[in-house]
Short mmCIF file of C-alpha atoms in Angstrom, two decimals:
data_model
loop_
_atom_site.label_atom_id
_atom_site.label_comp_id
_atom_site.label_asym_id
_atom_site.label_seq_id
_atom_site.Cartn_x
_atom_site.Cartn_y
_atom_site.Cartn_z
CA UNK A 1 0.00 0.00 0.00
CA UNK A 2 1.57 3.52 -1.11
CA UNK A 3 -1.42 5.52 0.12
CA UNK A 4 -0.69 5.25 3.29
CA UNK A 5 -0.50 8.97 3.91
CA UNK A 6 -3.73 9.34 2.09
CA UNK A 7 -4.95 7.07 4.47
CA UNK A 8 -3.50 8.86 7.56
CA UNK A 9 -4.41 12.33 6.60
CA UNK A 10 -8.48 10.59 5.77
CA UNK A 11 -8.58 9.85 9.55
CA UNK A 12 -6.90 12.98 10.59
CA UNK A 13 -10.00 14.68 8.63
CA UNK A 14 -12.86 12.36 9.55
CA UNK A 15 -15.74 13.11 12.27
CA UNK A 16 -14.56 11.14 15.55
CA UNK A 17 -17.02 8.71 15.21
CA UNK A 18 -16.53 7.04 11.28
CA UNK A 19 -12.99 6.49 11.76
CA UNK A 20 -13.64 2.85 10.94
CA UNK A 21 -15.89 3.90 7.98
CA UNK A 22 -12.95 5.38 6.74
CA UNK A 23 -10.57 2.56 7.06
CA UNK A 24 -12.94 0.30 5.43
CA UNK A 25 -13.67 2.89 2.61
CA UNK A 26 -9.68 3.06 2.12
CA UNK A 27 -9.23 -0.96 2.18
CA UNK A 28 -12.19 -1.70 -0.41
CA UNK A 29 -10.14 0.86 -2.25
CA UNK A 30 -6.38 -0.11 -1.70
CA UNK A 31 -6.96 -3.82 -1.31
CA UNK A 32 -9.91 -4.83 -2.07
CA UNK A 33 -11.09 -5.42 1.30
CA UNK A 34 -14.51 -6.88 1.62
CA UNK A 35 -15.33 -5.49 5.38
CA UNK A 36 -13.40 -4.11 7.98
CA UNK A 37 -14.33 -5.18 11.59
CA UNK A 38 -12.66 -3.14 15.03
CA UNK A 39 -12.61 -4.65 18.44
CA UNK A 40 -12.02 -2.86 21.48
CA UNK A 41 -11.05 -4.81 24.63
CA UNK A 42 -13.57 -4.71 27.49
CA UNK A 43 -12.73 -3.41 30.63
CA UNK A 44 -11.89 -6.70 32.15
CA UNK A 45 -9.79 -7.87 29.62
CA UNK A 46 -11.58 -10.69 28.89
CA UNK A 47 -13.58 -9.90 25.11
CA UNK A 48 -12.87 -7.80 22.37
CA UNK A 49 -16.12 -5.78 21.64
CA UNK A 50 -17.55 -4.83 18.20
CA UNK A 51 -17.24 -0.78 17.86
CA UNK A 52 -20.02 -1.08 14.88
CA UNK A 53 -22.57 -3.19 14.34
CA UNK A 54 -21.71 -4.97 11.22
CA UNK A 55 -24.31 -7.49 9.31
CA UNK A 56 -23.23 -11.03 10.15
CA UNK A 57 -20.65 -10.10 12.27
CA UNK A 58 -20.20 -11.12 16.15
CA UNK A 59 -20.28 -8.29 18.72
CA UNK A 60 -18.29 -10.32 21.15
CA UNK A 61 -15.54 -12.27 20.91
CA UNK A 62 -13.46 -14.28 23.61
CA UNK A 63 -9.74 -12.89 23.89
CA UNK A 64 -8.38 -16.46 25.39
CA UNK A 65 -10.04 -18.59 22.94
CA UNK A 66 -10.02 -16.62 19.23
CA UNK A 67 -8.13 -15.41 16.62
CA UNK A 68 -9.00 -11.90 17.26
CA UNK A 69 -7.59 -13.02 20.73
CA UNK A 70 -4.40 -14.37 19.41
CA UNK A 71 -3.60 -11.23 17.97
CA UNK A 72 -4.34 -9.17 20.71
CA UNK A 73 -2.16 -11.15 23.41
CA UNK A 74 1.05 -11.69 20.82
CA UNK A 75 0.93 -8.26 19.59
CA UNK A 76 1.52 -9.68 16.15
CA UNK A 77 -0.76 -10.05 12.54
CA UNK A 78 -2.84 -13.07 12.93
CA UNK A 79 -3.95 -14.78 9.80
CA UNK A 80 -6.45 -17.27 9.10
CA UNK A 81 -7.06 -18.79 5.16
CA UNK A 82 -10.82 -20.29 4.17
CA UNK A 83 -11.70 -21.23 1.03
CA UNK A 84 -13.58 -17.88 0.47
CA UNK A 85 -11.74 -15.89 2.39
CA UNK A 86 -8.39 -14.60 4.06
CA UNK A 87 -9.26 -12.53 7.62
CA UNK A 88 -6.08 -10.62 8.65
CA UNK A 89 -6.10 -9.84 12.48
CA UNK A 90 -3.68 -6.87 13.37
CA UNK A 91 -3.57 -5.31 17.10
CA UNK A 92 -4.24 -1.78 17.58
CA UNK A 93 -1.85 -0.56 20.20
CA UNK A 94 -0.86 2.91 21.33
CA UNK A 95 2.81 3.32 23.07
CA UNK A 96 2.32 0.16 24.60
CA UNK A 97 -1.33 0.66 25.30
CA UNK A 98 -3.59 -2.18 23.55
CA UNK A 99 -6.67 -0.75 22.57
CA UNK A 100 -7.99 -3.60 20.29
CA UNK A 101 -8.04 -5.88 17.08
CA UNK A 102 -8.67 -4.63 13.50
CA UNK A 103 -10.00 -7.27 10.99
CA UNK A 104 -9.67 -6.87 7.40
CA UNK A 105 -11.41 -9.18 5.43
CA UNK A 106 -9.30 -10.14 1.75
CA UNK A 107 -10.28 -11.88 -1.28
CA UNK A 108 -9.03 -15.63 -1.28
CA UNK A 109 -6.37 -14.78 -4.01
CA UNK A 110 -4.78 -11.22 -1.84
CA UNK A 111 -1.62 -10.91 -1.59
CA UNK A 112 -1.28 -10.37 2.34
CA UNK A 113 2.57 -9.88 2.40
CA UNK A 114 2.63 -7.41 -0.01
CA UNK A 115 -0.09 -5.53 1.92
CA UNK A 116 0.62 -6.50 5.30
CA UNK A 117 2.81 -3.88 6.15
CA UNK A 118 0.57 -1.03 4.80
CA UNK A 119 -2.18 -2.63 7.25
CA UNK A 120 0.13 -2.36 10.30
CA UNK A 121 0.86 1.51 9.53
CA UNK A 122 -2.68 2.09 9.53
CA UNK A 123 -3.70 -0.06 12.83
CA UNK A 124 -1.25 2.52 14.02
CA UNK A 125 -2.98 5.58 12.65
CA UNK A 126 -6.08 4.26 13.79
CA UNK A 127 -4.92 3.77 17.59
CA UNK A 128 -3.74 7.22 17.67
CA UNK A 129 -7.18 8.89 16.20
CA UNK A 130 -8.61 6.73 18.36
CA UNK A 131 -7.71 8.66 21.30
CA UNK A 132 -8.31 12.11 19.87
CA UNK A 133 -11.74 11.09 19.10
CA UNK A 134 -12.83 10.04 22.74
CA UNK A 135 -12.67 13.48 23.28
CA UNK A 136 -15.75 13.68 21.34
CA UNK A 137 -17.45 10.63 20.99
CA UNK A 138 -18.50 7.86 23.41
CA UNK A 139 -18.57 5.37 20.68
CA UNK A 140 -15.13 3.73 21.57
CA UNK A 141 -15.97 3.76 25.68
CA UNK A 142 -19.31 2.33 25.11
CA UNK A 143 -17.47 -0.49 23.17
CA UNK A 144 -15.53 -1.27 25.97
CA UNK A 145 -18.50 -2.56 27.87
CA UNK A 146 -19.42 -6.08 28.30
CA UNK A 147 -21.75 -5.05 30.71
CA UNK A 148 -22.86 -1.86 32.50
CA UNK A 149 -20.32 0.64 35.12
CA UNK A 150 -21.63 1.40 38.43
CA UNK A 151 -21.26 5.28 38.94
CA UNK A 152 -17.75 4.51 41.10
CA UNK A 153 -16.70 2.63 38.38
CA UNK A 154 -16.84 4.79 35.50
CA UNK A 155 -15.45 7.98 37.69
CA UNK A 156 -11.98 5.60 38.36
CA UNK A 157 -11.51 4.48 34.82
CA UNK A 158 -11.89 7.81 33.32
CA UNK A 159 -8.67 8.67 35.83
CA UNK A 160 -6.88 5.96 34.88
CA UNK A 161 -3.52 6.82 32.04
CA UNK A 162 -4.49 3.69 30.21
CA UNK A 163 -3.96 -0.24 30.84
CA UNK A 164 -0.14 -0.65 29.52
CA UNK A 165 2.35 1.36 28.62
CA UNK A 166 6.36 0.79 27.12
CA UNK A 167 9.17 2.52 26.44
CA UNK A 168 12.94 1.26 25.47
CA UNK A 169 13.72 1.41 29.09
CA UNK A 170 10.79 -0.19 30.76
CA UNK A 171 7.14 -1.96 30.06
CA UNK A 172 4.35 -2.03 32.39
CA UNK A 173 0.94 -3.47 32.49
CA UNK A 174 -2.05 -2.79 34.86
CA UNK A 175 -5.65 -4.10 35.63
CA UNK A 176 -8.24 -3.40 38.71
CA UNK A 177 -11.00 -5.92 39.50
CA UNK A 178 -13.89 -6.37 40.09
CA UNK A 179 -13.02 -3.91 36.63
CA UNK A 180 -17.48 -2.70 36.24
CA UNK A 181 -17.75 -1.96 40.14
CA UNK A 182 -14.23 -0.69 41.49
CA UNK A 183 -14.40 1.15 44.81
CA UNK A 184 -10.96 3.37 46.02
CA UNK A 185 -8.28 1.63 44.36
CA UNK A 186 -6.31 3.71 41.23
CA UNK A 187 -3.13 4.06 39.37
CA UNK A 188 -1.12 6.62 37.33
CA UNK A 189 1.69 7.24 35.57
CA UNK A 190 3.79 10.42 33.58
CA UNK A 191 6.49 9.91 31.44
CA UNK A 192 8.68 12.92 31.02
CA UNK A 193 12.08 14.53 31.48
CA UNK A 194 14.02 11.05 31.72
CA UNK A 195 11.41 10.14 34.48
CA UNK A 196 8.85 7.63 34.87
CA UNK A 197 6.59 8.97 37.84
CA UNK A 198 4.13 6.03 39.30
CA UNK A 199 1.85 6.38 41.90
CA UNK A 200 -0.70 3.23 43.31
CA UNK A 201 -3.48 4.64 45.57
CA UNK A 202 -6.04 2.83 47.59
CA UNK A 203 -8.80 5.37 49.01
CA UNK A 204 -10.98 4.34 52.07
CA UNK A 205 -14.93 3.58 51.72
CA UNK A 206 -16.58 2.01 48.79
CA UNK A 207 -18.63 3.26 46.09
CA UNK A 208 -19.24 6.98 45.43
CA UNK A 209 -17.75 7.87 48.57
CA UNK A 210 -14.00 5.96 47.76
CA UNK A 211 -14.46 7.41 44.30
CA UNK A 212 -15.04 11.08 45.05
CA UNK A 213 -11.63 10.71 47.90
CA UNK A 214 -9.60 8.91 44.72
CA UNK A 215 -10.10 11.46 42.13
CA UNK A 216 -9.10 14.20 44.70
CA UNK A 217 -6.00 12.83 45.92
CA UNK A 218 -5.11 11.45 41.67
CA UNK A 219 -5.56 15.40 40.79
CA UNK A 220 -3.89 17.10 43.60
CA UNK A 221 -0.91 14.61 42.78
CA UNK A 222 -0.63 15.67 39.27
CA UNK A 223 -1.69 19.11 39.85
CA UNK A 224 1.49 18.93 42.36
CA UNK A 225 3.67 16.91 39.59
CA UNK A 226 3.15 19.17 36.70
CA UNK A 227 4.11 22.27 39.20
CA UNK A 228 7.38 20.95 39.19
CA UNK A 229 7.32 19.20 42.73
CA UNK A 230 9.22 16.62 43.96
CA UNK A 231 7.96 13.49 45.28
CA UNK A 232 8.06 14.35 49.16
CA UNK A 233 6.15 17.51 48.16
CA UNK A 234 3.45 16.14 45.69
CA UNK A 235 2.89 14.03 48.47
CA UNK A 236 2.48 17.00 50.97
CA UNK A 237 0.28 19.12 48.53
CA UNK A 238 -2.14 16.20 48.03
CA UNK A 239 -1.86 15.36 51.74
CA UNK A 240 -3.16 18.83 52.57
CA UNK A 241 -5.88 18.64 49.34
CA UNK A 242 -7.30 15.61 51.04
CA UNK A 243 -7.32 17.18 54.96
CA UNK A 244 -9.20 20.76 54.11
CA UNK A 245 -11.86 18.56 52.17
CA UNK A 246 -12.11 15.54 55.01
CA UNK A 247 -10.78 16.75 58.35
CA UNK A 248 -9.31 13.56 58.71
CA UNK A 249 -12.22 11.44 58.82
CA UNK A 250 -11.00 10.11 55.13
CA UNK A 251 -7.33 9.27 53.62
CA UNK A 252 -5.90 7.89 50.85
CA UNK A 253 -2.65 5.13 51.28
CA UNK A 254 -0.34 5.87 48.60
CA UNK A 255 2.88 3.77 47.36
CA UNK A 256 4.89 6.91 44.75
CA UNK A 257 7.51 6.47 42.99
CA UNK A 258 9.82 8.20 41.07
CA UNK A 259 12.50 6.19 38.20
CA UNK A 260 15.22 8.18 36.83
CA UNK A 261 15.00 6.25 32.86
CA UNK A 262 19.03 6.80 32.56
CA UNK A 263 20.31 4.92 35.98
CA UNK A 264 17.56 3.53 37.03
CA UNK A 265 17.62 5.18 40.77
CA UNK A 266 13.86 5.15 42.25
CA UNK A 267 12.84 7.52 44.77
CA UNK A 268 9.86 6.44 46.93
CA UNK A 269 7.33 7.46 49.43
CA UNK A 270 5.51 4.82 51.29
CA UNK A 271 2.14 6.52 52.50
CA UNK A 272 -0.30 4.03 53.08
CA UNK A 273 -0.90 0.01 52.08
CA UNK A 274 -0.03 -0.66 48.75
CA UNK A 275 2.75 -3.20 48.61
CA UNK A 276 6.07 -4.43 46.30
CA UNK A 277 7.52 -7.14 45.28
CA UNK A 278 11.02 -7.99 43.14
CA UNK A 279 11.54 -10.74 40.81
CA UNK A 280 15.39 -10.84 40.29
CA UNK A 281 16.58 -13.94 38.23
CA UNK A 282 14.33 -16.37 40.10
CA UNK A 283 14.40 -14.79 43.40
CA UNK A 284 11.22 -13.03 45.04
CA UNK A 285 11.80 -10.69 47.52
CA UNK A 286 9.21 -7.95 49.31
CA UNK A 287 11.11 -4.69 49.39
CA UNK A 288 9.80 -2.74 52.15
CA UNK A 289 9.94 0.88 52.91
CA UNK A 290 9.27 2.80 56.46
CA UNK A 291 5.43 3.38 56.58
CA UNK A 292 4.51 7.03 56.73
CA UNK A 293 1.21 8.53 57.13
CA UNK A 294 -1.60 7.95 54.70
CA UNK A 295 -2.80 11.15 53.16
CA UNK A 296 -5.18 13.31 54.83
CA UNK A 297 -5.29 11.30 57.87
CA UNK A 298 -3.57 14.62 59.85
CA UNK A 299 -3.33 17.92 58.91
CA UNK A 300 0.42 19.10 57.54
CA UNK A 301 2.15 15.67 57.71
CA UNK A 302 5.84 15.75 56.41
CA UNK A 303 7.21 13.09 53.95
CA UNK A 304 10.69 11.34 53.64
CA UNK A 305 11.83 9.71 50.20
CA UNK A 306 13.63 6.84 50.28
CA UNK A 307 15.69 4.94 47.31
CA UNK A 308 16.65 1.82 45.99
CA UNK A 309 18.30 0.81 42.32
CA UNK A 310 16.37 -1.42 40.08
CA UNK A 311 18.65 -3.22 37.98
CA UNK A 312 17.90 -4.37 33.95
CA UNK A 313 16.04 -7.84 34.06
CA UNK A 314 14.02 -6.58 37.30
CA UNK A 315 10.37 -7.32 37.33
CA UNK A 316 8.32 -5.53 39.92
CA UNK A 317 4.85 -6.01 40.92
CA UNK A 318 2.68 -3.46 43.16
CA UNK A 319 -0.24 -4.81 44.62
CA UNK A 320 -3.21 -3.23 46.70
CA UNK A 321 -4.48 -4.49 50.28
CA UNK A 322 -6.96 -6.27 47.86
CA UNK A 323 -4.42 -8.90 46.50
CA UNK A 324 -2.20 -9.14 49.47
CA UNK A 325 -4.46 -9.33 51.89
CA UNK A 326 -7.33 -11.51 50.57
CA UNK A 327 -7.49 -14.72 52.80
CA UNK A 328 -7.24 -18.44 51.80
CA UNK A 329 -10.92 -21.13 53.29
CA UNK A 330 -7.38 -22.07 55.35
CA UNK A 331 -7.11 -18.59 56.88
CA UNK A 332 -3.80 -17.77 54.99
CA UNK A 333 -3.12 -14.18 53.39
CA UNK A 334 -2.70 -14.52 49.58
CA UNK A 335 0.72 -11.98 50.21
CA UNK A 336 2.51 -14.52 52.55
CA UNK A 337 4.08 -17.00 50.16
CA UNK A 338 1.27 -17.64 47.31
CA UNK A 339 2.17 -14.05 45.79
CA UNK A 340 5.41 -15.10 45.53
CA UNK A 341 4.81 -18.18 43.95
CA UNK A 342 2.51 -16.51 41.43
CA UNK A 343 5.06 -14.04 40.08
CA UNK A 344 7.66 -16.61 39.61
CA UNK A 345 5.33 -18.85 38.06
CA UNK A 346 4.43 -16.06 35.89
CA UNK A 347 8.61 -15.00 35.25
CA UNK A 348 7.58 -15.81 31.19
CA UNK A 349 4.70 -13.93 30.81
CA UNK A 350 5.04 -10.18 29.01
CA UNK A 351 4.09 -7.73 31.56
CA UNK A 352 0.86 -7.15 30.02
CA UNK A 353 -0.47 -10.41 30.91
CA UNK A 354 1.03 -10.84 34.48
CA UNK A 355 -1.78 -8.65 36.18
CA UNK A 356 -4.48 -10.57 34.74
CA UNK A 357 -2.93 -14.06 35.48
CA UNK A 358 -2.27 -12.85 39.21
CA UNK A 359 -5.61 -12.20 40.05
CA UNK A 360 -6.89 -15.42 38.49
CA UNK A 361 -4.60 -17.18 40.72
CA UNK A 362 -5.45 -14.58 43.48
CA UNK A 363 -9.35 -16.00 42.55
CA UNK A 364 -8.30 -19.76 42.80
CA UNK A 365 -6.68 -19.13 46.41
CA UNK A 366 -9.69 -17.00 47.41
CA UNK A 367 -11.79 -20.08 47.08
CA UNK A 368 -13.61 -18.97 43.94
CA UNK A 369 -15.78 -16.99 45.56
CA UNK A 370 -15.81 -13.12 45.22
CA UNK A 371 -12.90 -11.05 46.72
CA UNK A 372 -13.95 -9.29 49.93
CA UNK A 373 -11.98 -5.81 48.45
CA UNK A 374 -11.39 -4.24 44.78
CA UNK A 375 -7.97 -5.50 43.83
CA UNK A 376 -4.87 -3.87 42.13
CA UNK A 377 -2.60 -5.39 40.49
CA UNK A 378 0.70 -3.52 38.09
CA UNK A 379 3.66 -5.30 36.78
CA UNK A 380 6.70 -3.86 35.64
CA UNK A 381 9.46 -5.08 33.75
CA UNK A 382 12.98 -2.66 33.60
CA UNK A 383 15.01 -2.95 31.03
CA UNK A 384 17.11 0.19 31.76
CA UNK A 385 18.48 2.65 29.43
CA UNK A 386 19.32 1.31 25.63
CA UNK A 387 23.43 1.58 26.41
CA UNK A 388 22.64 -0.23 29.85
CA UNK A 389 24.42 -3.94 30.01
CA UNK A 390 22.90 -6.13 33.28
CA UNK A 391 26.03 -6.63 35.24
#
């Protein structure tokens, strides 16, 4: 496909909801194309959703058991061949983020090497336009439902940066369950400046009440980070943001972090319950950090960074009171040695997919019934800075 930039600039000019009227129109055009199909992933990671209803097409479809599936979880073209038919499966994937699957639909006699390419420049278009057009459409977010958000629910995931996110130095992927009824538990993360800032958060209460205290303490953070703070003082600022509003009869635990991208130096302020864990070479190890004050649980509390080196080949994995603390029918706290167990076992697995497989095991040890808590799970992989050689 030359027309790539045709195709590019088409999407750049198209109303935010027809973007995938306009990839189709370009396809029929470029490669004959029969139909075009996108798939967003749900918010629990488990389907791909239709974004359009499309005649004789499937709204849902599994991501462990398809071939939509399969190329959403390699990151890599999928093809399948039938006898009328070739269906090329590409991700759609943002810096790191997966957003979905695009199917394109061939004749039986296509070409797909020749064209493949072309398609994976415009999955990448499409991601990107994607995100500009959720400004002004809710077709993409409605996608992402398999089933209806509580109120608390939708007010966390429109905080959230996104599910994944990579860069040459490091890859990280994130998921929160029960994903359609989440109560205080959030993430974020900023990469700028040579820095990766990443903060985990766990807000008191349930429902509206955990929501309204998590989106207070996630914006006085940033407003705090893009002032030029450091990390003792973003912590501060947001410490005081929480007080004037609750008196102290709410807080917010917060784990923040700080990752200079070049050395690979973290600063750290441990406010609060949510936890870490190493995986270097096949060793586990909690790193721990003196406990300081949750936010807004007194009025002008002072906070101390601390530091630590992660090293390239370091997995990390943050997990809320939610994972950690859920109890075994035996009694036993998931974060005593089953944790443990579950990111070693887990030591193959992209970073993407670690979350997801944690809390399944989390599930399994719970009993498989529902988890007492909304749970938290992010997994990091370093890989340090492109000249950086593991010693």
């Amino acid at each position: 496909m030359h027309e790539i930039a045709d195709v590019e600039q088409a999407l750049r000019r198209a109303a935010p909801h027809q973007l995938v009227s306009v990839v189709e129109d370009a396809l029929r055009k470029h490669c004959d194309a029969r139909r075009v199909e996108l798939r967003l992933a749900d918010y629990g990671v488990r389907t791909l959703q239709l974004v359009e209803r499309t005649p004789g097409a499937t709204l849902s479809v599994p991501i462990h058991d398809s071939p939509q599936g399969r190329a959403f979880g390699a990151q890599e073209p999928y093809i399948t061949r039938g006898s009328d038919a070739i269906l090329v499966h590409l991700p759609v994937t943002v810096r790191g983020d997966r957003l979905g699957v695009l199917t394109a639909v061939l004749p039986p006699g296509a070409d797909v090497a020749a064209v493949l390419p072309g398609l994976v420049q415009v999955c990448e278009g499409l991601g990107h336009e994607i995100l500009v057009a959720e400004r002004d459409t809710d077709l993409y977010v409605l996608a992402r439902r398999a089933t209806r958000l509580t109120l608390a629910a939708e007010m966390q995931w429109q905080l959230l940066p996104g599910r994944s996110c990579a860069r040459p130095e490091f890859a990280l992927g994130a998921h929160l369950e029960p994903a359609y009824a989440i109560f205080g538990d959030n993430y974020d993360w900023s990469v700028s400046d040579g820095r990766l800032t990443l903060t985990v958060t766990n807000g008191m209460g349930e429902g509206i009440e955990a929501a309204l205290l998590t989106n207070l303490a996630i914006n006085a953070l940033r407003n705090a980070r893009r002032a030029g703070l450091d990390l003792a003082d973003q912590a501060a600022l947001a410490d005081q943001a929480v007080y004037a509003q609750y008196r102290g009869s709410a807080f917010v635990s917060v784990l923040l972090l700080c990752f200079d991208l070049a050395t690979g130096e973290v600063e750290a302020v441990d406010a609060g319950s949510p936890r870490l864990w190493r995986l270097r070479g096949h060793s586990v190890e909690s790193v721990s950090f003196e406990a300081q004050l949750p936010l807004g649980m007194f009025e002008d509390s002072l906070y101390v960074p601390e530091r630590f080196t992660v090293r390239p080949g370091d997995r990390l994995l943050f997990g809320s009171d939610g994972v950690y603390a859920a109890v075994s029918p035996d009694g036993e706290s998931y974060g005593e040695r089953a944790l443990a167990r579950a990111l070693s076992g887990t030591r193959l697995l992209p970073p993407t997919h670690v979350p997801q497989a944690v809390l399944r095991e989390l599930a399994a040890y719970h009993g498989g019934t529902s988890l007492d808590d909304d749970a938290l799970v992010i997994c990091l992989d370093w890989y340090g800075a492109p000249s950086t050689v593991a010693v």
